[in-house]
Amino acid sequence: QVQLVESGGGLVQPGGSLRLSCAASGIMFRIAAMGWYRQAPGKERELVARITTDGTTNYADSVKGRFTISRDNGKNTVSLQMNSLKPEDTAVYYCRLFDGTIYWGKGTLVTVSS
C-alpha cells in the first residue's frame, strides 16, 4: 500500500522560509516521478515543482528562484525548500507520486501572514 506523508507546514511571516518533506512508503521510490502541488482556498490545485527519476526539475513561474525541490532516493523522501515566502503562497501543499499511477498525500497547510 502506497503512503505519502507530508510534514513541515505551518505559519510563517512574509519573507520567511519553510521546508516541506514527503516520506513515501510501499513503493519503489527511485523509479517514481515526484511533485509538489498546492491548492489555495477557492482555487484549483496547481503544480508547484516536480522532479523526475533522473533529477530533472521544473517549477511554476510563480516560485522560480524561491523554491527548490530535491529528492533522496535512499530515504524515499522528496523535499521542497521555500524561501522568500509571500502571502500568495498560502495554500495546502500536496505531495504527488507518479509511477504510472498517481498517488497523493493528504497535504500540509502553509500560511504566510504577518
CSV table of N, CA, C and O in Angstrom, one decimal:
chain,number,residue,atom,x,y,z
A,1,GLN,N,0.9,-1.2,0.0
A,1,GLN,CA,0.0,0.0,0.0
A,1,GLN,C,0.9,1.2,0.0
A,1,GLN,O,1.7,1.4,0.9
A,2,VAL,N,0.7,2.1,-1.0
A,2,VAL,CA,1.5,3.3,-1.1
A,2,VAL,C,1.0,4.4,-0.1
A,2,VAL,O,-0.2,4.6,0.0
A,3,GLN,N,1.9,5.0,0.6
A,3,GLN,CA,1.6,6.0,1.5
A,3,GLN,C,2.6,7.2,1.3
A,3,GLN,O,3.8,7.0,1.2
A,4,LEU,N,2.0,8.4,1.3
A,4,LEU,CA,2.8,9.6,1.2
A,4,LEU,C,2.4,10.5,2.4
A,4,LEU,O,1.2,10.8,2.6
A,5,VAL,N,3.4,10.9,3.2
A,5,VAL,CA,3.1,11.7,4.4
A,5,VAL,C,3.9,12.9,4.3
A,5,VAL,O,5.2,12.9,4.3
A,6,GLU,N,3.2,14.1,4.2
A,6,GLU,CA,3.9,15.4,4.2
A,6,GLU,C,4.1,15.9,5.6
A,6,GLU,O,3.3,15.6,6.5
A,7,SER,N,5.1,16.7,5.7
A,7,SER,CA,5.3,17.4,7.0
A,7,SER,C,6.1,18.7,6.7
A,7,SER,O,6.6,18.9,5.6
A,8,GLY,N,6.1,19.6,7.7
A,8,GLY,CA,6.8,20.8,7.6
A,8,GLY,C,6.0,22.1,7.4
A,8,GLY,O,6.6,23.2,7.4
A,9,GLY,N,4.7,21.9,7.3
A,9,GLY,CA,3.9,23.1,7.1
A,9,GLY,C,3.8,23.9,8.4
A,9,GLY,O,4.2,23.5,9.4
A,10,GLY,N,3.2,25.1,8.2
A,10,GLY,CA,3.0,25.9,9.4
A,10,GLY,C,2.8,27.4,9.1
A,10,GLY,O,2.5,27.7,7.9
A,11,LEU,N,2.9,28.2,10.1
A,11,LEU,CA,2.7,29.7,9.9
A,11,LEU,C,4.0,30.3,9.8
A,11,LEU,O,4.9,30.1,10.7
A,12,VAL,N,4.2,31.2,8.8
A,12,VAL,CA,5.5,31.9,8.7
A,12,VAL,C,5.2,33.3,8.2
A,12,VAL,O,4.2,33.6,7.5
A,13,GLN,N,6.0,34.2,8.6
A,13,GLN,CA,5.9,35.6,8.1
A,13,GLN,C,6.3,35.8,6.7
A,13,GLN,O,7.2,35.1,6.2
A,14,PRO,N,5.8,36.8,6.0
A,14,PRO,CA,6.3,37.1,4.7
A,14,PRO,C,7.8,37.3,4.7
A,14,PRO,O,8.3,38.0,5.6
A,15,GLY,N,8.5,36.7,3.7
A,15,GLY,CA,9.9,36.8,3.6
A,15,GLY,C,10.6,35.6,4.3
A,15,GLY,O,11.8,35.5,4.1
A,16,GLY,N,9.9,34.9,5.0
A,16,GLY,CA,10.4,33.7,5.7
A,16,GLY,C,10.6,32.5,4.9
A,16,GLY,O,10.3,32.5,3.7
A,17,SER,N,11.0,31.4,5.5
A,17,SER,CA,11.3,30.1,4.9
A,17,SER,C,10.6,29.0,5.6
A,17,SER,O,10.4,29.0,6.8
A,18,LEU,N,10.3,28.0,4.8
A,18,LEU,CA,9.9,26.7,5.3
A,18,LEU,C,10.4,25.6,4.5
A,18,LEU,O,10.7,25.8,3.3
A,19,ARG,N,10.5,24.4,5.1
A,19,ARG,CA,11.0,23.3,4.3
A,19,ARG,C,9.9,22.2,4.5
A,19,ARG,O,9.7,21.7,5.6
A,20,LEU,N,9.3,21.8,3.4
A,20,LEU,CA,8.4,20.7,3.4
A,20,LEU,C,9.1,19.4,3.0
A,20,LEU,O,10.0,19.3,2.2
A,21,SER,N,8.6,18.3,3.7
A,21,SER,CA,9.1,17.0,3.3
A,21,SER,C,8.0,16.0,3.1
A,21,SER,O,6.9,16.2,3.6
A,22,CYS,N,8.2,15.0,2.2
A,22,CYS,CA,7.2,14.0,1.9
A,22,CYS,C,7.9,12.7,2.0
A,22,CYS,O,8.9,12.4,1.3
A,23,ALA,N,7.5,11.8,2.9
A,23,ALA,CA,8.0,10.5,3.0
A,23,ALA,C,7.1,9.5,2.3
A,23,ALA,O,5.9,9.4,2.6
A,24,ALA,N,7.7,8.6,1.4
A,24,ALA,CA,7.0,7.7,0.7
A,24,ALA,C,7.3,6.3,1.2
A,24,ALA,O,8.4,6.0,1.6
A,25,SER,N,6.3,5.4,1.2
A,25,SER,CA,6.5,4.0,1.6
A,25,SER,C,5.6,3.1,0.7
A,25,SER,O,4.6,3.6,0.1
A,26,GLY,N,6.0,1.9,0.6
A,26,GLY,CA,5.2,0.9,-0.1
A,26,GLY,C,5.3,1.0,-1.6
A,26,GLY,O,4.5,0.5,-2.4
A,27,ILE,N,6.5,1.6,-2.1
A,27,ILE,CA,6.7,1.7,-3.5
A,27,ILE,C,8.2,1.8,-3.8
A,27,ILE,O,9.0,2.2,-2.9
A,28,MET,N,8.5,1.5,-5.0
A,28,MET,CA,9.9,1.7,-5.5
A,28,MET,C,10.2,3.1,-5.8
A,28,MET,O,10.0,3.6,-6.9
A,29,PHE,N,10.5,3.9,-4.8
A,29,PHE,CA,10.6,5.3,-4.9
A,29,PHE,C,11.5,5.8,-6.0
A,29,PHE,O,11.2,6.8,-6.7
A,30,ARG,N,12.6,5.1,-6.2
A,30,ARG,CA,13.6,5.6,-7.1
A,30,ARG,C,13.1,5.6,-8.6
A,30,ARG,O,13.7,6.3,-9.4
A,31,ILE,N,12.0,4.9,-8.9
A,31,ILE,CA,11.5,4.9,-10.3
A,31,ILE,C,10.3,5.8,-10.4
A,31,ILE,O,9.6,5.7,-11.4
A,32,ALA,N,10.0,6.6,-9.4
A,32,ALA,CA,8.8,7.4,-9.4
A,32,ALA,C,9.2,8.9,-9.6
A,32,ALA,O,10.1,9.4,-9.1
A,33,ALA,N,8.4,9.5,-10.4
A,33,ALA,CA,8.5,11.0,-10.5
A,33,ALA,C,7.7,11.6,-9.4
A,33,ALA,O,6.6,11.1,-9.0
A,34,MET,N,8.3,12.7,-8.8
A,34,MET,CA,7.6,13.3,-7.6
A,34,MET,C,7.3,14.7,-7.9
A,34,MET,O,8.0,15.4,-8.7
A,35,GLY,N,6.3,15.2,-7.2
A,35,GLY,CA,5.9,16.6,-7.4
A,35,GLY,C,5.3,17.2,-6.1
A,35,GLY,O,4.8,16.5,-5.3
A,36,TRP,N,5.3,18.5,-6.1
A,36,TRP,CA,4.6,19.2,-5.1
A,36,TRP,C,3.5,20.1,-5.8
A,36,TRP,O,3.8,20.8,-6.8
A,37,TYR,N,2.3,20.0,-5.3
A,37,TYR,CA,1.2,20.8,-5.8
A,37,TYR,C,0.6,21.6,-4.6
A,37,TYR,O,0.9,21.3,-3.4
A,38,ARG,N,-0.1,22.6,-4.9
A,38,ARG,CA,-0.8,23.4,-3.9
A,38,ARG,C,-2.2,23.8,-4.3
A,38,ARG,O,-2.5,23.9,-5.5
A,39,GLN,N,-3.0,24.0,-3.3
A,39,GLN,CA,-4.4,24.4,-3.5
A,39,GLN,C,-4.7,25.5,-2.5
A,39,GLN,O,-4.8,25.2,-1.3
A,40,ALA,N,-5.0,26.7,-3.0
A,40,ALA,CA,-5.4,27.8,-2.1
A,40,ALA,C,-6.9,27.8,-2.1
A,40,ALA,O,-7.6,27.3,-2.9
A,41,PRO,N,-7.4,28.4,-1.0
A,41,PRO,CA,-8.9,28.4,-0.9
A,41,PRO,C,-9.6,29.0,-2.1
A,41,PRO,O,-9.2,30.1,-2.6
A,42,GLY,N,-10.6,28.3,-2.6
A,42,GLY,CA,-11.3,28.8,-3.8
A,42,GLY,C,-10.6,28.7,-5.1
A,42,GLY,O,-11.2,29.1,-6.1
A,43,LYS,N,-9.5,28.0,-5.1
A,43,LYS,CA,-8.7,27.9,-6.4
A,43,LYS,C,-8.5,26.4,-6.7
A,43,LYS,O,-8.6,25.6,-5.8
A,44,GLU,N,-8.1,26.2,-7.9
A,44,GLU,CA,-7.8,24.8,-8.3
A,44,GLU,C,-6.4,24.4,-7.8
A,44,GLU,O,-5.5,25.3,-7.6
A,45,ARG,N,-6.2,23.1,-7.7
A,45,ARG,CA,-4.8,22.6,-7.4
A,45,ARG,C,-3.9,22.9,-8.5
A,45,ARG,O,-4.2,22.7,-9.7
A,46,GLU,N,-2.7,23.4,-8.2
A,46,GLU,CA,-1.7,23.7,-9.2
A,46,GLU,C,-0.4,23.1,-8.9
A,46,GLU,O,0.0,22.9,-7.8
A,47,LEU,N,0.4,22.9,-10.0
A,47,LEU,CA,1.8,22.4,-9.9
A,47,LEU,C,2.6,23.5,-9.3
A,47,LEU,O,2.6,24.7,-9.7
A,48,VAL,N,3.5,23.1,-8.3
A,48,VAL,CA,4.5,24.0,-7.8
A,48,VAL,C,5.8,23.6,-8.3
A,48,VAL,O,6.6,24.5,-8.9
A,49,ALA,N,6.2,22.3,-8.2
A,49,ALA,CA,7.5,21.9,-8.7
A,49,ALA,C,7.4,20.4,-8.8
A,49,ALA,O,6.7,19.7,-8.1
A,50,ARG,N,8.3,19.9,-9.7
A,50,ARG,CA,8.4,18.4,-9.9
A,50,ARG,C,9.8,18.0,-10.2
A,50,ARG,O,10.6,18.8,-10.7
A,51,ILE,N,10.1,16.7,-9.9
A,51,ILE,CA,11.4,16.2,-10.1
A,51,ILE,C,11.3,14.8,-10.7
A,51,ILE,O,10.5,14.0,-10.1
A,52,THR,N,12.0,14.5,-11.7
A,52,THR,CA,11.9,13.2,-12.4
A,52,THR,C,12.9,12.3,-11.7
A,52,THR,O,13.6,12.6,-10.8
A,53,THR,N,12.9,11.0,-12.2
A,53,THR,CA,13.7,10.0,-11.6
A,53,THR,C,15.2,10.3,-11.8
A,53,THR,O,16.1,9.9,-11.0
A,54,ASP,N,15.6,11.1,-12.9
A,54,ASP,CA,17.0,11.4,-13.1
A,54,ASP,C,17.3,12.8,-12.5
A,54,ASP,O,18.4,13.3,-12.8
A,55,GLY,N,16.4,13.4,-11.8
A,55,GLY,CA,16.7,14.6,-11.1
A,55,GLY,C,16.4,15.9,-11.8
A,55,GLY,O,16.7,17.0,-11.3
A,56,THR,N,15.8,15.8,-13.0
A,56,THR,CA,15.4,16.9,-13.8
A,56,THR,C,14.2,17.6,-13.0
A,56,THR,O,13.3,17.0,-12.6
A,57,THR,N,14.3,18.9,-12.9
A,57,THR,CA,13.3,19.7,-12.2
A,57,THR,C,12.6,20.7,-13.0
A,57,THR,O,13.2,21.2,-14.0
A,58,ASN,N,11.4,21.0,-12.7
A,58,ASN,CA,10.8,22.2,-13.3
A,58,ASN,C,9.8,22.8,-12.3
A,58,ASN,O,9.4,22.1,-11.3
A,59,TYR,N,9.6,24.1,-12.4
A,59,TYR,CA,8.9,24.9,-11.4
A,59,TYR,C,7.8,25.8,-12.1
A,59,TYR,O,7.9,26.2,-13.2
A,60,ALA,N,6.8,26.1,-11.3
A,60,ALA,CA,5.8,27.1,-11.7
A,60,ALA,C,6.6,28.4,-11.8
A,60,ALA,O,7.5,28.7,-10.9
A,61,ASP,N,6.2,29.3,-12.7
A,61,ASP,CA,6.8,30.6,-12.8
A,61,ASP,C,6.7,31.4,-11.5
A,61,ASP,O,7.7,32.1,-11.2
A,62,SER,N,5.7,31.2,-10.8
A,62,SER,CA,5.4,32.0,-9.6
A,62,SER,C,6.4,31.7,-8.5
A,62,SER,O,6.6,32.4,-7.5
A,63,VAL,N,7.1,30.5,-8.6
A,63,VAL,CA,8.0,30.1,-7.5
A,63,VAL,C,9.5,30.0,-7.9
A,63,VAL,O,10.4,29.8,-7.1
A,64,LYS,N,9.7,30.2,-9.2
A,64,LYS,CA,11.1,30.1,-9.7
A,64,LYS,C,12.0,31.0,-9.0
A,64,LYS,O,11.7,32.2,-8.8
A,65,GLY,N,13.2,30.5,-8.6
A,65,GLY,CA,14.1,31.3,-7.9
A,65,GLY,C,13.9,31.4,-6.4
A,65,GLY,O,14.8,31.9,-5.6
A,66,ARG,N,12.7,30.9,-5.9
A,66,ARG,CA,12.4,31.0,-4.5
A,66,ARG,C,12.3,29.6,-3.9
A,66,ARG,O,12.7,29.4,-2.7
A,67,PHE,N,11.8,28.7,-4.7
A,67,PHE,CA,11.6,27.3,-4.2
A,67,PHE,C,12.6,26.3,-4.8
A,67,PHE,O,12.9,26.5,-6.0
A,68,THR,N,12.9,25.3,-4.1
A,68,THR,CA,13.8,24.3,-4.6
A,68,THR,C,13.3,22.9,-4.2
A,68,THR,O,13.1,22.6,-3.0
A,69,ILE,N,13.1,22.0,-5.2
A,69,ILE,CA,12.7,20.7,-5.0
A,69,ILE,C,13.9,19.7,-5.0
A,69,ILE,O,14.8,19.9,-5.8
A,70,SER,N,13.9,18.7,-4.2
A,70,SER,CA,15.0,17.8,-4.2
A,70,SER,C,14.5,16.4,-3.7
A,70,SER,O,13.4,16.4,-3.1
A,71,ARG,N,15.2,15.4,-4.0
A,71,ARG,CA,14.8,14.1,-3.6
A,71,ARG,C,16.0,13.3,-3.0
A,71,ARG,O,17.1,13.5,-3.4
A,72,ASP,N,15.7,12.4,-2.1
A,72,ASP,CA,16.7,11.5,-1.5
A,72,ASP,C,16.2,10.1,-1.7
A,72,ASP,O,15.3,9.6,-1.0
A,73,ASN,N,16.7,9.4,-2.7
A,73,ASN,CA,16.2,8.0,-3.0
A,73,ASN,C,16.6,7.0,-2.0
A,73,ASN,O,15.9,6.0,-1.8
A,74,GLY,N,17.6,7.3,-1.2
A,74,GLY,CA,18.0,6.4,-0.1
A,74,GLY,C,17.0,6.5,1.0
A,74,GLY,O,16.8,5.5,1.8
A,75,LYS,N,16.4,7.6,1.2
A,75,LYS,CA,15.5,7.8,2.3
A,75,LYS,C,14.0,7.9,1.9
A,75,LYS,O,13.1,8.0,2.7
A,76,ASN,N,13.8,7.7,0.5
A,76,ASN,CA,12.4,7.7,0.0
A,76,ASN,C,11.7,9.0,0.3
A,76,ASN,O,10.5,9.0,0.8
A,77,THR,N,12.4,10.1,0.2
A,77,THR,CA,11.8,11.4,0.5
A,77,THR,C,12.0,12.4,-0.6
A,77,THR,O,12.9,12.4,-1.4
A,78,VAL,N,11.0,13.3,-0.7
A,78,VAL,CA,11.2,14.5,-1.5
A,78,VAL,C,10.9,15.7,-0.7
A,78,VAL,O,10.0,15.7,0.2
A,79,SER,N,11.7,16.8,-0.9
A,79,SER,CA,11.6,18.0,-0.1
A,79,SER,C,11.3,19.2,-1.0
A,79,SER,O,11.6,19.2,-2.2
A,80,LEU,N,10.8,20.2,-0.3
A,80,LEU,CA,10.5,21.5,-1.0
A,80,LEU,C,11.0,22.6,-0.1
A,80,LEU,O,10.4,22.8,1.0
A,81,GLN,N,12.1,23.2,-0.4
A,81,GLN,CA,12.7,24.3,0.3
A,81,GLN,C,12.0,25.6,-0.2
A,81,GLN,O,12.1,25.9,-1.4
A,82,MET,N,11.3,26.3,0.6
A,82,MET,CA,10.6,27.5,0.2
A,82,MET,C,11.2,28.7,0.9
A,82,MET,O,11.2,28.8,2.1
A,83,ASN,N,11.7,29.6,0.1
A,83,ASN,CA,12.3,30.9,0.6
A,83,ASN,C,11.5,32.1,0.1
A,83,ASN,O,10.8,32.0,-0.8
A,84,SER,N,11.8,33.2,0.8
A,84,SER,CA,11.1,34.4,0.4
A,84,SER,C,9.6,34.3,0.2
A,84,SER,O,9.0,34.7,-0.8
A,85,LEU,N,9.0,33.6,1.2
A,85,LEU,CA,7.6,33.3,1.1
A,85,LEU,C,6.7,34.6,1.0
A,85,LEU,O,7.0,35.6,1.7
A,86,LYS,N,5.7,34.5,0.3
A,86,LYS,CA,4.7,35.6,0.1
A,86,LYS,C,3.3,35.1,0.6
A,86,LYS,O,3.0,33.9,0.6
A,87,PRO,N,2.5,36.1,0.9
A,87,PRO,CA,1.1,35.7,1.3
A,87,PRO,C,0.4,34.9,0.3
A,87,PRO,O,-0.4,34.0,0.6
A,88,GLU,N,0.7,35.1,-1.0
A,88,GLU,CA,0.0,34.3,-2.0
A,88,GLU,C,0.5,32.9,-2.1
A,88,GLU,O,0.0,32.1,-2.9
A,89,ASP,N,1.5,32.5,-1.4
A,89,ASP,CA,2.0,31.2,-1.3
A,89,ASP,C,1.1,30.4,-0.3
A,89,ASP,O,1.3,29.1,-0.2
A,90,THR,N,0.3,31.0,0.4
A,90,THR,CA,-0.6,30.3,1.4
A,90,THR,C,-1.5,29.3,0.7
A,90,THR,O,-2.2,29.7,-0.3
A,91,ALA,N,-1.4,28.1,1.1
A,91,ALA,CA,-2.2,27.0,0.5
A,91,ALA,C,-1.9,25.7,1.2
A,91,ALA,O,-1.1,25.6,2.1
A,92,VAL,N,-2.7,24.7,0.9
A,92,VAL,CA,-2.4,23.3,1.3
A,92,VAL,C,-1.5,22.8,0.3
A,92,VAL,O,-1.8,22.8,-0.9
A,93,TYR,N,-0.3,22.3,0.7
A,93,TYR,CA,0.7,21.7,-0.2
A,93,TYR,C,0.6,20.2,-0.2
A,93,TYR,O,0.6,19.6,0.9
A,94,TYR,N,0.5,19.6,-1.4
A,94,TYR,CA,0.3,18.2,-1.5
A,94,TYR,C,1.5,17.5,-2.2
A,94,TYR,O,2.1,18.1,-3.2
A,95,CYS,N,1.9,16.4,-1.8
A,95,CYS,CA,3.0,15.6,-2.4
A,95,CYS,C,2.3,14.7,-3.4
A,95,CYS,O,1.2,14.1,-3.1
A,96,ARG,N,2.9,14.5,-4.6
A,96,ARG,CA,2.3,13.6,-5.6
A,96,ARG,C,3.4,12.7,-6.1
A,96,ARG,O,4.6,13.2,-6.4
A,97,LEU,N,3.1,11.5,-6.3
A,97,LEU,CA,4.0,10.5,-6.8
A,97,LEU,C,3.4,9.9,-8.1
A,97,LEU,O,2.2,9.6,-8.1
A,98,PHE,N,4.2,9.7,-9.1
A,98,PHE,CA,3.7,9.1,-10.3
A,98,PHE,C,4.7,8.0,-10.8
A,98,PHE,O,5.9,8.2,-11.0
A,99,ASP,N,4.1,6.8,-10.9
A,99,ASP,CA,4.9,5.6,-11.4
A,99,ASP,C,4.1,4.9,-12.4
A,99,ASP,O,4.3,3.7,-12.6
A,100,GLY,N,3.2,5.6,-13.1
A,100,GLY,CA,2.2,5.0,-14.0
A,100,GLY,C,0.9,5.1,-13.4
A,100,GLY,O,-0.2,5.1,-14.1
A,101,THR,N,0.9,5.2,-12.1
A,101,THR,CA,-0.3,5.5,-11.3
A,101,THR,C,0.0,6.8,-10.5
A,101,THR,O,1.1,7.0,-10.0
A,102,ILE,N,-1.0,7.6,-10.2
A,102,ILE,CA,-0.9,8.8,-9.4
A,102,ILE,C,-1.3,8.5,-8.0
A,102,ILE,O,-2.4,8.0,-7.7
A,103,TYR,N,-0.4,9.0,-7.1
A,103,TYR,CA,-0.7,8.9,-5.6
A,103,TYR,C,-0.6,10.3,-5.0
A,103,TYR,O,0.3,11.0,-5.4
A,104,TRP,N,-1.4,10.6,-4.1
A,104,TRP,CA,-1.4,11.9,-3.4
A,104,TRP,C,-1.3,11.7,-1.9
A,104,TRP,O,-1.8,10.8,-1.3
A,105,GLY,N,-0.5,12.6,-1.3
A,105,GLY,CA,-0.6,12.7,0.2
A,105,GLY,C,-1.8,13.5,0.6
A,105,GLY,O,-2.6,14.0,-0.2
A,106,LYS,N,-1.9,13.6,1.9
A,106,LYS,CA,-3.1,14.3,2.5
A,106,LYS,C,-2.9,15.8,2.6
A,106,LYS,O,-3.9,16.5,2.8
A,107,GLY,N,-1.7,16.3,2.4
A,107,GLY,CA,-1.5,17.7,2.4
A,107,GLY,C,-1.0,18.3,3.7
A,107,GLY,O,-1.3,17.7,4.8
A,108,THR,N,-0.3,19.4,3.6
A,108,THR,CA,0.1,20.1,4.8
A,108,THR,C,-0.1,21.6,4.5
A,108,THR,O,0.2,22.1,3.4
A,109,LEU,N,-0.6,22.3,5.5
A,109,LEU,CA,-1.0,23.7,5.3
A,109,LEU,C,0.2,24.6,5.6
A,109,LEU,O,0.9,24.5,6.6
A,110,VAL,N,0.3,25.5,4.6
A,110,VAL,CA,1.3,26.6,4.7
A,110,VAL,C,0.6,27.9,4.8
A,110,VAL,O,-0.2,28.2,3.8
A,111,THR,N,0.8,28.7,5.8
A,111,THR,CA,0.2,30.0,5.9
A,111,THR,C,1.2,31.1,6.0
A,111,THR,O,2.1,31.0,6.9
A,112,VAL,N,1.2,32.0,5.1
A,112,VAL,CA,2.2,33.1,5.1
A,112,VAL,C,1.4,34.4,5.5
A,112,VAL,O,0.6,34.9,4.7
A,113,SER,N,1.7,34.9,6.6
A,113,SER,CA,1.0,36.0,7.1
A,113,SER,C,1.8,36.7,8.2
A,113,SER,O,2.5,36.0,9.0
A,114,SER,N,1.6,38.0,8.3
A,114,SER,CA,2.2,38.8,9.4
A,114,SER,C,1.2,38.9,10.6
A,114,SER,O,1.6,39.5,11.6
